[in-house]
Amino acid sequence: MDIKAMNLARAKMYHFLSASYRDEIPLHLVEQMQGSDFLDRIVKLQEVCTIQDFCSGLNRMTAGLTAGTATEVFSELRYEYADLFLNASNNPAFPYESCYATREPLVMQEPVVAMRAALNAAGVHKNADYFDLDDHIAVELEFMRYLAEQAAYKDEDQASQFTFLRNHLMGWTVEFCAVLASAAKTDFYRGLSELTMSFLFNERMFSFSMLSEQATSQAYVTILEQMAAAIATLDLGEEYTTIAEGAEAPEKLRSVNTHCYICLGLCGQEVKVKDNIITGCKGLSGDPKGGGRLCIKGANAHNNTYSAYRLKTPLIKENGRFRKASWDEAMDRTVENLKKIDPVQVGFHQGNDFNMWCYEAVMAAYGTPNKVTHRQMCDNPARMANEKNFSEKRPWIDYANSKFILLFGINELATSAGQRKVTVLKQAVKNGAKLVVVDPRRCETAGIATEWICIKPGTDGAMAMGMCHTLVKEELYNKEFVEQWTYGFEAFKKRLLGEEDGVERTPEWAAEICGVSAETIRRLAHEFAAASPAAGANSWTGVSQGTNTLHAVQALIALNGLMGCFDAPGGPGLISKFKLASPWGNDQPKPPNNTAKVKLDKGHLWSGWIPGYFEKDVDEGKLKAMLCYFGNPVMSCGNEASVKRAIEKLEFSCSIDCFMSNTTELCDVVLPDCTYLEQSRVVTDWMYEAFISLGQKAITPMYQSRAIVSIFSELARRLGFGEYFPWKSDEEYMENQMRNQEIQIS
Ligand SMILES: Nc1nc2c(c(=O)[nH]1)N[C@H]1C(S)=C(S)[C@@H](COP(=O)(O)OP(=O)(O)OC[C@H]3O[C@@H](n4cnc5c(=O)[nH]c(N)nc54)[C@H](O)[C@@H]3O)O[C@H]1N2
Ligand SMILES: Nc1nc2c(c(=O)[nH]1)N[C@H]1C(S)=C(S)[C@@H](COP(=O)(O)OP(=O)(O)OC[C@H]3O[C@@H](n4cnc5c(=O)[nH]c(N)nc54)[C@H](O)[C@@H]3O)O[C@H]1N2
Ligand code: SF4
Ligand SMILES: [Mo]
């Protein structure tokens, strides 16, 4: 073969490999590869092939291809493709150079920048229609095809292909192929990995021989000749391209101001983006929630977006295994089931997210009354206690001005919602404020505390009652405040003094229960009183997630009421939130609320779907389907085995997530949401002040993921309520939501 023919044959081989990796192997390609035109040539090749690993790879691939009818092989390969490359299983083979360059499961790293530069220099770019990334093995292989073809026609282009081969493909593919070989279960993919490895090894030898102007191995020439003839029988047309003609200059570095959306502290975040790649996240200076800082999670938020484990396309489960599905098919499957099942028998599990208006409206129009949020597993008792106590949801202590900070079961340093709070807390302690951390564990916050109180789990209510007893019995409480601003004091006093049930809640009584000495309880009450009103007691999930916790939180929050600390400098603030307008403009019709007035279960306090009754509700036929968004009930609801069984017994389940979670893996349909950096929202909340926070999309959605508003608007359309979800973009509904505010988005 002359050099031109050699380059063209190599190009064919690259094209074949690229086509094998770029996506699922389509049915018609399986049919063609099963055809005698192709297989006869492969058999002939094997008769003359002397490169052993090449032959054995090819043998194994062919064995896989002929293991059943075209349809059988096709569907087996679809499952395998989803497992290997779409993270449908927990043993994927990441097909990206970035993962091997960083030795982390991270995509969109330096190799992508280098790939774009290389493509650009050669006058091509990654095909925008190809859903995967620039440093995907299929793109790199196809770029080699392109370079080899160029070299076939122009002598001066010889060197560039070898430079690319050495700088990119050579470096990581050996390792990738080894991972693929061990992760793959089908002969096809195992053979493909072996074949790729052998081919690239021979390419390396070929590049050496070309560069040193030595003769090419005859064995390799023979193989290429035969392989090219076999590949020519396949119809590898336009649809296999991963690159397109035309250079694309990189976009300039830009900054996007947004908020972090990981623990929902909403710290202001400045995201640096170059050429639609996030290069880093830092705190947004002047921001009231983060105070210009981010915690380690916020500073690495883009690593979540760029995790190689992300869901990329919709998935549908068939015969117990996932396969790739189009959005249309996955949406149809979901809506078909939602229409078939009575909305009263459908549960909607909603996790930690603020964009409630969009899916709540869709679910209300659809008519399911069974909503469960993460709240029941989070701090619901605390919120309900606060709602009952003072119709506010969550007070935060003004640490900066506080002299005495009493925290029950909040580990601010590790979990804090908002970095400004952590900074201010640390500074307050340095400035002499007393920080008392009540926690059975010497948690991070206890580490900086003036005093750590090691309490028995689940007994905070007793300790708080013991402290309240001291304040009332010794008449240390703020009578004026209690009279003017509180209700129920006389009843509370009776309870404390044992006039109601004969049990006086003395520090001694409390000590027996909580393991903190009566002396300490009394002393802490005195210190709290002395510092008041620049003092505050607060709690979070450490107290909420147990039994009798509503009353425990009421008791410890009462310390603030007794001493008049609420809204005082240094005390817990009761700040009202701003109210956003409806996302429906005045001339846009609002969706109907078809929620049936039926309750699955009746709890004493909670009226919605009760996670603890999930399996029981399924067994009793009350729940037949679940739609889960941004939640992982298998992990978060407790009693993992029961929740798993419940989901498995459902007729239909769908999860909208960014990752394959313990819940998602059990579902029938999986829809890939974007991460927060790929979609926009406005949120109202409060920390030390009320605020409205704008979360701006930093990059366009990756792979085939979609923003949540578009997912639910599409579900609504298919359910027959499309006219009520008319927005063309995230910005349009956000502008509606902001129409009553002084500040505007644009
Ligand atoms: N074992 C255990 N259980 C707990 C807790 C615990 O500490 N341990 N904590 C309790 C508390 S405080 C809470 S609030 C609840 C939380 O419980 P859930 O609301 O169920 O939340 P997570 O378990 O955090 O699961 C969140 C899911 O959302 C996915 N996700 C992340 N980002 C996105 C996104 O942008 N879009 C979408 N669609 N999905 C996304 C994640 O992959 C994950 O699968 O759990 C409670 N239960
Ligand atoms: N890193 C990280 N940060 C997060 C989250 C996350 O998943 N990871 N999730 C976010 C969410 S949803 C929430 S709700 C918050 C939760 O924030 P926190 O409430 O601060 O979270 P935890 O660490 O679950 O619980 C706090 C402390 O309670 C202690 N504790 C356990 N039992 C008891 C008890 O009976 N009494 C007392 N007094 N203490 C007890 C634990 O030892 C722990 O140190 O964190 C948010 N921030
Ligand atoms: S505290 Fe929460 S909101 Fe702030 S940077 Fe950390 S994870 Fe993000
Ligand atoms: Mo939570």
PDB file of C-alpha atoms and ligand atoms in Angstrom, residues 352 374 377-379 383 394 540-541 545, ligand 4:
ATOM      1  CA  ASN A 352     -34.452  20.046  48.812  1.00  0.00           C
ATOM      2  CA  HIS A 374     -37.733  16.492  52.500  1.00  0.00           C
ATOM      3  CA  MET A 377     -37.023  14.026  57.472  1.00  0.00           C
ATOM      4  CA  CYS A 378     -35.263  17.349  57.968  1.00  0.00           C
ATOM      5  CA  ASP A 379     -36.224  19.918  60.561  1.00  0.00           C
ATOM      6  CA  ARG A 383     -40.321  24.483  61.897  1.00  0.00           C
ATOM      7  CA  ARG A 394     -36.626  29.579  61.526  1.00  0.00           C
ATOM      8  CA  TRP A 540     -31.503  22.340  64.135  1.00  0.00           C
ATOM      9  CA  THR A 541     -31.666  18.770  62.981  1.00  0.00           C
ATOM     10  CA  GLN A 545     -34.874  14.203  64.065  1.00  0.00           C
TER      11      GLN A 545
HETATM   12 MO    MO B   4     -32.283  19.142  56.013  1.00  0.00          MO
END
